[in-house]
Short mmCIF file of C-alpha atoms in Angstrom, two decimals:
data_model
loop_
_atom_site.label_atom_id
_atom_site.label_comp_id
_atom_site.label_asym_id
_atom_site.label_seq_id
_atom_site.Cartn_x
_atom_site.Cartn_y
_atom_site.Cartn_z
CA UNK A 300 148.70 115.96 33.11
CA UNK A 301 150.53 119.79 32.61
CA UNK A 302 151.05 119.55 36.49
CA UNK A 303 152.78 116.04 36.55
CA UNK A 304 154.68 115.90 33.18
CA UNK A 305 155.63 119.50 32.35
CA UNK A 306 155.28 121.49 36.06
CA UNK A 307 152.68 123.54 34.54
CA UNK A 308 151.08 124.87 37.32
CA UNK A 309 147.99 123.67 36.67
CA UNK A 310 145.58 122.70 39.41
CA UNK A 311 143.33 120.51 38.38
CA UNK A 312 139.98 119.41 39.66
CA UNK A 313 138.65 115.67 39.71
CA UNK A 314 136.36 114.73 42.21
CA UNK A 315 138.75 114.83 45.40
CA UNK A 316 139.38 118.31 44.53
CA UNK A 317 135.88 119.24 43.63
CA UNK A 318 134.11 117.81 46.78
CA UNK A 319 137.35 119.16 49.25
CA UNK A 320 137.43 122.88 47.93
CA UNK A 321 133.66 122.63 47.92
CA UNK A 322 133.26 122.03 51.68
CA UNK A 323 135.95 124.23 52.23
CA UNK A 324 134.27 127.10 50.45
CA UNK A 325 137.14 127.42 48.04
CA UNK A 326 134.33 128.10 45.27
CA UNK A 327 130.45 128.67 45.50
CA UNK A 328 128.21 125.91 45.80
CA UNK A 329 127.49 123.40 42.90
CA UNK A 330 129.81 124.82 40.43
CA UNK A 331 130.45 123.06 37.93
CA UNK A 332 133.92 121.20 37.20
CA UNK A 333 135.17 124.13 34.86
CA UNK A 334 133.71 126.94 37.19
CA UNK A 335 135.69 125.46 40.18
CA UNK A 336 139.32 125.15 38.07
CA UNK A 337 138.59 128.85 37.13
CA UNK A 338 137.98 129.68 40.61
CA UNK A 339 140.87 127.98 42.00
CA UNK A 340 143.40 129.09 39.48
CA UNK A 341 142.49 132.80 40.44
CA UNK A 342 143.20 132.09 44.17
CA UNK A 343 146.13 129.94 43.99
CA UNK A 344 149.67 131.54 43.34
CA UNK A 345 151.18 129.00 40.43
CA UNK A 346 154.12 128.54 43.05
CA UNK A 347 151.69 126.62 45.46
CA UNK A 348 149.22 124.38 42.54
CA UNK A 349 151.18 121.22 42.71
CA UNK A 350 151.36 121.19 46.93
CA UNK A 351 147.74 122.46 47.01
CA UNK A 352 146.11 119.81 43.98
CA UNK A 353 148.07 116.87 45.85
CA UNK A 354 146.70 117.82 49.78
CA UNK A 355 143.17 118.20 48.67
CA UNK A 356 143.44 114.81 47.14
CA UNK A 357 144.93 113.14 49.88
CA UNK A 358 142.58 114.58 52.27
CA UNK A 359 139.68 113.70 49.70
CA UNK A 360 140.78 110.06 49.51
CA UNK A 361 141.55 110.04 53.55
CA UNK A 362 138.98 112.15 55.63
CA UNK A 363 136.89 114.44 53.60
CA UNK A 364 135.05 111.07 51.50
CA UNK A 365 131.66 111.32 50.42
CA UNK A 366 130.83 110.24 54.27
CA UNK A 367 133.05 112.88 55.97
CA UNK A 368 135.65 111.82 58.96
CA UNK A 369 135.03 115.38 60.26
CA UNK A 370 135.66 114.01 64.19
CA UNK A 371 139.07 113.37 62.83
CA UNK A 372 139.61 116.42 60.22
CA UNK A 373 142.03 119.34 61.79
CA UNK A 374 139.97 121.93 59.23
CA UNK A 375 136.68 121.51 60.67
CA UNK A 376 136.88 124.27 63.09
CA UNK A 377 137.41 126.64 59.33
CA UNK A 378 135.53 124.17 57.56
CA UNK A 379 132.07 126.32 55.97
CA UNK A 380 130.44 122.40 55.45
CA UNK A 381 131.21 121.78 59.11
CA UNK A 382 129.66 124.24 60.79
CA UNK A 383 126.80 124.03 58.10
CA UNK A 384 126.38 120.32 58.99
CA UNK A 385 127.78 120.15 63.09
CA UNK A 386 126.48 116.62 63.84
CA UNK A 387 125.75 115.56 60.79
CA UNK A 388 128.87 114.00 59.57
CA UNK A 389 128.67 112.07 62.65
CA UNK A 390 125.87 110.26 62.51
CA UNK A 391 126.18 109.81 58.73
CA UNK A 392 129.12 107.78 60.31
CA UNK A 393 127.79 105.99 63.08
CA UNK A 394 124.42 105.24 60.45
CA UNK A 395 127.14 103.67 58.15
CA UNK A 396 128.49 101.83 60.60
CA UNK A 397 125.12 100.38 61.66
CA UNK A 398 124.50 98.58 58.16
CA UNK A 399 127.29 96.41 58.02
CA UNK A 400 126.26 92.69 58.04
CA UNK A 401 126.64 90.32 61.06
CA UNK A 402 126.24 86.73 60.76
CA UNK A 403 123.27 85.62 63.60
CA UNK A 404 124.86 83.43 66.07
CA UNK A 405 122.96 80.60 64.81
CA UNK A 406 124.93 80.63 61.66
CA UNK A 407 128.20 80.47 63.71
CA UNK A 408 129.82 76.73 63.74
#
């Protein structure tokens, strides 16, 4: 809230955040919520928290999800969880799309 109501610059880290600067290498792996804020406020200049808190959620909510969109993601060729995982986002993909539910023809009228 010191980001949005006061312009504190403030960055701080939900689970968009988390999981983005994760991937990105933006703190070690598996720190924990407070570890990650201290991380990123030591990185960031205060100028750039608001910009740099609102693209990680967008690209949280939009390509970097729990079941990556890396095939569409203009980071992966800096992306540390990309070239840890090459492949693997994709077929976590195409595996996701394999379970959706399809009536039989049978049940068609």
């Amino acid at each position: 809230m010191l980001i949005f109501t006061w312009g504190i610059p403030e960055i701080p880290v939900d689970v968009h955040v988390h999981r983005v600067g994760g991937r990105l290498g933006l703190f070690p792996p598996k720190a924990s919520f407070e570890r990650a804020h201290e991380e990123m406020l030591a990185v960031v200049d205060p100028a750039d928290a608001y910009e740099l808190h609102m693209n990680l959620i967008r690209h949280g909510r939009t390509l970097c999800r729990p079941k990556p969109r890396c095939e569409e993601c203009a980071l992966r060729r800096m992306c540390p969880w990309y070239r840890a995982n090459a492949g693997a986002a994709s077929n976590i993909r195409a595996a996701g799309r394999g379970n959706r539910s399809r009536r039989p023809a049978s049940d068609t009228k």
